[in-house]
Coordinates of C-alpha atoms in Angstrom, one line a residue:
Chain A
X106 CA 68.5 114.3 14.6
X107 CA 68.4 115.0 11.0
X108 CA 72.7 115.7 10.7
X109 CA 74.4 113.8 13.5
X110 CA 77.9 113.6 11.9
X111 CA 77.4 118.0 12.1
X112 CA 75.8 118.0 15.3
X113 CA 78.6 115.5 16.6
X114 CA 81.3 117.8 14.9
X115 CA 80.2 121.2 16.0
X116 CA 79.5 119.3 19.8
X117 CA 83.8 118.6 19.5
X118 CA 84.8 121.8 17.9
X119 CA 83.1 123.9 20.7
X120 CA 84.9 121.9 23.4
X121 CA 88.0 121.8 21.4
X122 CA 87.3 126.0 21.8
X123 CA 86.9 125.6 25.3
X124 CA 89.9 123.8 25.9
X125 CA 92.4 125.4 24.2
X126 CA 91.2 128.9 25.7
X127 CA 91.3 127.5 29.4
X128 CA 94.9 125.9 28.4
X129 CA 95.8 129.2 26.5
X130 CA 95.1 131.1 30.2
X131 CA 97.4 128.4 32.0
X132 CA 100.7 127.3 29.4
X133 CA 103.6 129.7 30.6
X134 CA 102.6 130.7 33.6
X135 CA 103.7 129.2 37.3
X136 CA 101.2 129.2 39.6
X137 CA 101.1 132.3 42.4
X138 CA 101.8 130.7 45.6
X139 CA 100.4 132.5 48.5
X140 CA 102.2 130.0 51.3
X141 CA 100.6 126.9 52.3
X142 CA 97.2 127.0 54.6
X143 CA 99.1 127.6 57.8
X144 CA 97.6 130.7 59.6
X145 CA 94.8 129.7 62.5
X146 CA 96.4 126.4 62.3
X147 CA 98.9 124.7 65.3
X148 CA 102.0 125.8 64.5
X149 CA 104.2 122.6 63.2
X150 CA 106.5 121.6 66.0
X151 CA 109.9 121.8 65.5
X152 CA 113.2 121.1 68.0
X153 CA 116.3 122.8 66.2
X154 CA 120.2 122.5 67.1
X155 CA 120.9 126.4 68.0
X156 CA 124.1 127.5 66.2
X157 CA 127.0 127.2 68.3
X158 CA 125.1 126.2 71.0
X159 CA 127.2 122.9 71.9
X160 CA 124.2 120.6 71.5
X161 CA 121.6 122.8 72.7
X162 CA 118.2 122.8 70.8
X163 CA 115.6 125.0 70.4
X164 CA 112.0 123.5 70.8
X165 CA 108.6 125.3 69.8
X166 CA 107.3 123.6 73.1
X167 CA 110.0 125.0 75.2
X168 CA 108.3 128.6 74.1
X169 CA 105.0 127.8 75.1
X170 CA 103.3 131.2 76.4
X171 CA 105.3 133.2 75.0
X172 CA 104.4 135.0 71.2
X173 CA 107.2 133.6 69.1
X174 CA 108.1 135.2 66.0
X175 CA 109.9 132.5 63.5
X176 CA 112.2 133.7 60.6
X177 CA 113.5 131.6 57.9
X178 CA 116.5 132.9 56.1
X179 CA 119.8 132.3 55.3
X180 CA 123.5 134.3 54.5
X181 CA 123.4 134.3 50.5
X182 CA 119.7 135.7 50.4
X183 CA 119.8 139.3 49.1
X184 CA 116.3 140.2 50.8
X185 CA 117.4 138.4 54.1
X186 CA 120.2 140.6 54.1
X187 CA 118.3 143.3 53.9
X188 CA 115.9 142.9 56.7
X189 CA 119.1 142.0 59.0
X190 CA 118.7 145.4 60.2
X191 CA 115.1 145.6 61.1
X192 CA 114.9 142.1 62.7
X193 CA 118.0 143.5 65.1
X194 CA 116.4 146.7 65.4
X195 CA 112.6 144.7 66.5
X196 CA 115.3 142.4 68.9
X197 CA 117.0 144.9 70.7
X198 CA 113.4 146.6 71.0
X199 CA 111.7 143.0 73.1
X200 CA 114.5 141.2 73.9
X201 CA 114.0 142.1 77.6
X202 CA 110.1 141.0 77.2
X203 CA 110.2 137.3 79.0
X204 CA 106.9 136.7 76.6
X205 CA 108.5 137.2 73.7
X206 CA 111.2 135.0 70.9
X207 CA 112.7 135.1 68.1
X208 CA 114.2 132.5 66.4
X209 CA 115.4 132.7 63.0
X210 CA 115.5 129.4 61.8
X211 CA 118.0 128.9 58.8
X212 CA 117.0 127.3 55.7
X213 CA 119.6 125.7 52.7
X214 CA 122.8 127.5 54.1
X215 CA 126.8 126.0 55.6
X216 CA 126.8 126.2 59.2
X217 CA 130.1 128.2 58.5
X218 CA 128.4 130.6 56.1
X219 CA 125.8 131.0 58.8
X220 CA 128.6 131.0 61.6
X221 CA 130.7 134.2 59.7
X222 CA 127.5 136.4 58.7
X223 CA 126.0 136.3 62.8
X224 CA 129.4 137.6 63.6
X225 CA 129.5 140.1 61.2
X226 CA 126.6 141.6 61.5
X227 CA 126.1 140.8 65.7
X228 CA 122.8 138.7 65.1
X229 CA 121.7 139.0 68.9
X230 CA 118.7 136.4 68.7
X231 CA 118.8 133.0 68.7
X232 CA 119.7 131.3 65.3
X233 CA 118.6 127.7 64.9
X234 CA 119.9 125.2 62.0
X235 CA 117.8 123.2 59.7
X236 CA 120.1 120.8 58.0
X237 CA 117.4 118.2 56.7
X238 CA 115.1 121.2 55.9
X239 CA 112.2 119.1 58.0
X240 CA 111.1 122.7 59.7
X241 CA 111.4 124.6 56.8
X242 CA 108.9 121.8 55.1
X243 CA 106.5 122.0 57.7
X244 CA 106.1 125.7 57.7
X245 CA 105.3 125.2 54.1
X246 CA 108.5 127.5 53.0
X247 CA 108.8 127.9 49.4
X248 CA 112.1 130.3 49.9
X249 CA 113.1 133.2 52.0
X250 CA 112.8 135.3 54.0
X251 CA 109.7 134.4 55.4
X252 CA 108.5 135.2 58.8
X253 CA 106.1 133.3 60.9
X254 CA 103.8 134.7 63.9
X255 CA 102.7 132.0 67.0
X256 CA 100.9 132.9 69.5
X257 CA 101.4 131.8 73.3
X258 CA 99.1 129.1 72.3
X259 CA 100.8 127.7 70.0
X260 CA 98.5 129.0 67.0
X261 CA 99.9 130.9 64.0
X262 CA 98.6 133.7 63.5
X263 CA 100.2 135.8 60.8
X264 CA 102.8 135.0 57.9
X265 CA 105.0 137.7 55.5
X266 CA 106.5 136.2 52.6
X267 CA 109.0 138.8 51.5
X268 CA 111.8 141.1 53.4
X269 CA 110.2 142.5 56.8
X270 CA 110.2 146.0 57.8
X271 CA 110.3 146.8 61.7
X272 CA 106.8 147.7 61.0
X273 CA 105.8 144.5 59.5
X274 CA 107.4 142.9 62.7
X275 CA 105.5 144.7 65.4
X276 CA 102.7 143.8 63.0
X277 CA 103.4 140.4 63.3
X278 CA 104.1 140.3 67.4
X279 CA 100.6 142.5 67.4
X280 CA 98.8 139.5 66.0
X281 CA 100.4 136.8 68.2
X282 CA 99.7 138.5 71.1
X283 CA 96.3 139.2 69.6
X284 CA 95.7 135.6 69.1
Chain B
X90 CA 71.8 89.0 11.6
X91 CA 71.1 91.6 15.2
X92 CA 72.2 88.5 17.3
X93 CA 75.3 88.7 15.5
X94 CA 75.6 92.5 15.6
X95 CA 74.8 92.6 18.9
X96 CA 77.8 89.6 19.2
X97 CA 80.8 91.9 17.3
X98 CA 79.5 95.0 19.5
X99 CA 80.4 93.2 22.7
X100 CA 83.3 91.7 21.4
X101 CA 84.9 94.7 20.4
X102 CA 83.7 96.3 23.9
X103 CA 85.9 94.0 25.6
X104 CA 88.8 94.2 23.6
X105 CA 88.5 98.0 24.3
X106 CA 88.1 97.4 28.3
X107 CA 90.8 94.4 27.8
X108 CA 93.3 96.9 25.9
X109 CA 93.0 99.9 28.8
X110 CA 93.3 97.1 31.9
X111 CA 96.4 96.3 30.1
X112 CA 97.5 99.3 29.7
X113 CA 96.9 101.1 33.1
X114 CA 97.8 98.2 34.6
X115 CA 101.6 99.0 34.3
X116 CA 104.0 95.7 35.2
X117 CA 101.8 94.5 38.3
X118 CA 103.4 93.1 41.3
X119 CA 104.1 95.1 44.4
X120 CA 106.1 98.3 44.0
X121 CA 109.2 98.6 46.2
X122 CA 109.5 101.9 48.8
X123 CA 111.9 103.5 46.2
X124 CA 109.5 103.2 43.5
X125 CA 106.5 104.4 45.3
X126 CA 108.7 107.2 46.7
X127 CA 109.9 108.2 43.0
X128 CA 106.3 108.2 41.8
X129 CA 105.4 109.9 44.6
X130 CA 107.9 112.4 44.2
X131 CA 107.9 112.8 40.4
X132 CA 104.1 114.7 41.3
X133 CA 104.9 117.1 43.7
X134 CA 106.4 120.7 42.6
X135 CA 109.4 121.2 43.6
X136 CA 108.9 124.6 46.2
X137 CA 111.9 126.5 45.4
X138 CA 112.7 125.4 41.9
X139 CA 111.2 126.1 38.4
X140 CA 108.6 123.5 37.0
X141 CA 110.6 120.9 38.7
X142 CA 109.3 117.9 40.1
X143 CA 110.5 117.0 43.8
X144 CA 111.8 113.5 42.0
X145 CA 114.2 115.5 39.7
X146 CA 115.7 118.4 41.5
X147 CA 118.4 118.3 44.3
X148 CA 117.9 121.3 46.4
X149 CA 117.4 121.0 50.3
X150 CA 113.5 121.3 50.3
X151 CA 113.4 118.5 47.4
X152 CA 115.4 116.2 49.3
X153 CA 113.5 117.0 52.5
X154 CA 110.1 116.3 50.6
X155 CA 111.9 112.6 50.2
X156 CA 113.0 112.3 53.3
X157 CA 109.3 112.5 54.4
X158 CA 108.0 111.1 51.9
X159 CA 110.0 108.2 52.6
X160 CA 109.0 108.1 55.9
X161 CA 105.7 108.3 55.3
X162 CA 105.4 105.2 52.8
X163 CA 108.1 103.5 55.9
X164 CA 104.5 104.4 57.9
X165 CA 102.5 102.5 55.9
X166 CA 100.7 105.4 54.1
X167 CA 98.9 104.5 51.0
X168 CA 100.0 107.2 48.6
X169 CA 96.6 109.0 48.1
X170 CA 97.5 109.9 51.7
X171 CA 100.3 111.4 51.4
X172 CA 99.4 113.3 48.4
X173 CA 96.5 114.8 50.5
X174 CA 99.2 115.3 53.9
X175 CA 100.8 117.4 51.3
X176 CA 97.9 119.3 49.8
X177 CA 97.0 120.2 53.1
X178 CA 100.1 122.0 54.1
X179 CA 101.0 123.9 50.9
X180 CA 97.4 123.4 49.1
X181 CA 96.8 122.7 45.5
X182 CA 99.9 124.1 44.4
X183 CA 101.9 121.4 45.1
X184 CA 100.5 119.0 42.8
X185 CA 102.1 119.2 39.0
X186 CA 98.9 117.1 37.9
X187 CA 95.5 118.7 37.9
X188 CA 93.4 117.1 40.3
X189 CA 89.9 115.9 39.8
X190 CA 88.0 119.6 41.1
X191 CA 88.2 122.7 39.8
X192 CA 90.4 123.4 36.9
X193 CA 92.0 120.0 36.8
X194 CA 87.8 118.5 36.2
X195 CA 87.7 120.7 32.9
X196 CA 91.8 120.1 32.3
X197 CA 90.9 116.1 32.4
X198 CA 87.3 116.0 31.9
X199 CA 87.1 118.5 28.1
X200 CA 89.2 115.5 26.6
X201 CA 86.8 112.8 27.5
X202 CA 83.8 115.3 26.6
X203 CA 85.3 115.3 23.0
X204 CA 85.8 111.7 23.0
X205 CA 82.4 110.9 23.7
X206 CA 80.6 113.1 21.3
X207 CA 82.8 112.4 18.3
X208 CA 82.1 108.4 19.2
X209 CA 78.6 109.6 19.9
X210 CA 78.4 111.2 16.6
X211 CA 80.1 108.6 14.7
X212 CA 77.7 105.6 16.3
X213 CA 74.6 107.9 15.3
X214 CA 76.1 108.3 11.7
X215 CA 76.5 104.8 10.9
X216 CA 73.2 103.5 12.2
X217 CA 71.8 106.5 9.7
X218 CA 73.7 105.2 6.6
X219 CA 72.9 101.7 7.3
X220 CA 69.0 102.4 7.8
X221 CA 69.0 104.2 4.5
X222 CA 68.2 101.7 1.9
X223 CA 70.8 101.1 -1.3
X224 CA 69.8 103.1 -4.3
X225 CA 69.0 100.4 -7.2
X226 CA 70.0 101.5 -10.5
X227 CA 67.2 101.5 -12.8
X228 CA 66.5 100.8 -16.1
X229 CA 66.4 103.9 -17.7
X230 CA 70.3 104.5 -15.7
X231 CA 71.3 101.3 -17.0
X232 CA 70.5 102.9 -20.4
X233 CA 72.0 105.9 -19.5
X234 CA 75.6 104.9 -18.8
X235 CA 75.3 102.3 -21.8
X236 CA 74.8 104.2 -24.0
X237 CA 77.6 106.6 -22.7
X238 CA 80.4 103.8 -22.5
X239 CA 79.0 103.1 -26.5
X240 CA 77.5 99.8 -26.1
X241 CA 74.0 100.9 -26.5
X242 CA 71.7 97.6 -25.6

């Protein structure tokens, strides 16, 4: 090599080049998050104190066979407030289907906050407390809404990230069922 | 005179591998739960917060990610471990450092690519110079800048 001290130079400025260009696509920008890996996977167990249920839990095991439809929200979310309607309207449409729940599970809210919004607005469906956020970390929740679909074996099968339509819903209880 | 080079070459090699053992090393001894949950911690993203660690924020989900982290290390879980638990439930996403695949090999590895072929280059550039032999002035330039300084021999 007749120049290495050139050779060597032009080697580092290239990379130098290369790096900052990767870097200049990355600096400023969060990452996208899509939701953890969880669809086709077991559904993480979970065993929940229902709200105002005098000590009575809800338990992913006690709804083996049936298609479960999990919900994570909570009272000061603008979005979850917004879907209240469609996930009372998708209720009132299964509730009588022994196959079916729907559990909303409710992540970083007061149980009196919680207590006063299923009053006023006559949530039908069983709401389940997460105090210590351990469900809401196993479902991989990075907010809410988000709505969860498991299948009678325990498999989920389908995930929304964002405010549901009753569309979306039936969506979600097609692919349980499916599954 | 190469027995000798070859003498300062390895000493200086070791005060290099001496110098980074000291200082990745950090303080040694055994690190209690509350430090391995902290460091732990301090590398996870916290979910609901912006570029956050899960060490320095205090919402629900960041004190939930201790709580099982805690538990975890309680276990007996080396940390890699629990890194990975957590990769696998939210994927890569989680981590605030690059990894060693994918982006975070060129994020860590470009640095170490410039390293290397600046020392590369360097090494090469010195063995050059010191093969070339010193010029020896000759007469006629002895004349030359004597009889510019004015003291013509």
């Amino acid at each position: 090599m007749k120049h290495p001290l050139r050779w060597s130079a032009v080697g580092v400025g290239v990379v130098v080049v290369l790096f900052l260009s990767v870097l200049s696509t990355q600096v400023g920008s969060e990452p996208t998050y899509s939701g953890g890996p969880i669809v086709d996977r077991n559904a993480p167990a979970f065993d929940l104190p229902v709200l105002d249920g005098n000590g009575v839990h809800v338990a992913l095991r006690s709804l083996a066979g049936k298609s479960v439809i999990v919900n994570f929200w909570n009272s000061w979310c603008i979005p979850c407030q917004e879907e209240t309607p469609a996930l009372k309207e998708f209720w009132n449409r299964h509730a009588k289907d022994p196959d079916f729940a729907l559990v909303g599970i409710v992540r970083d809210d007061t149980t009196s906050e919680v207590r006063a919004y299923v009053k006023k607005h006559d949530v039908g469906y069983t709401v389940a407390l997460d105090p210590k956020g351990e469900a809401a970390l196993a479902y991989a929740t990075t907010g809410q809404p988000e709505t969860y679909a498991i299948s009678p074996a325990g498999v989920v099968t389908g995930k929304q990230l964002s405010r549901v339509s009753v569309d979306n819903l039936e969506a979600l209880l097609g692919s349980a069922r499916a599954g | 005179m190469r027995m000798r080079r070859t003498a300062q070459w390895i000493a200086l090699a070791l005060v290099v591998v001496g110098a980074l053992f000291v200082a990745t090393r950090g303080d040694g001894g055994p690190r209690s739960i509350d430090e391995r949950v902290r460091e732990i911690a301090s590398g996870l993203r916290c979910v609901d917060c912006q570029s956050q660690s899960v060490a320095s924020s205090s919402t629900t989900s960041a004190r939930a990610f201790r709580a099982d982290i805690r538990r975890r290390v309680e276990a007996g879980q080396s940390d890699g471990r629990i890194r990975r638990a957590f990769v696998d439930t939210y994927g890569e996403f989680i981590l605030l450092r690059p990894s060693g695949s994918g982006l975070g090999l060129i994020v860590w590895g470009l640095p170490v690519l410039v390293l290397v072929l600046g020392a590369g280059g360097l090494i090469l550039a010195l063995r050059r110079w010191r093969r070339e032999p010193r010029l020896i002035a000759t007469d006629a330039d002895e004349q030359l800048v004597a009889d510019e300084r004015g003291t013509g021999r």
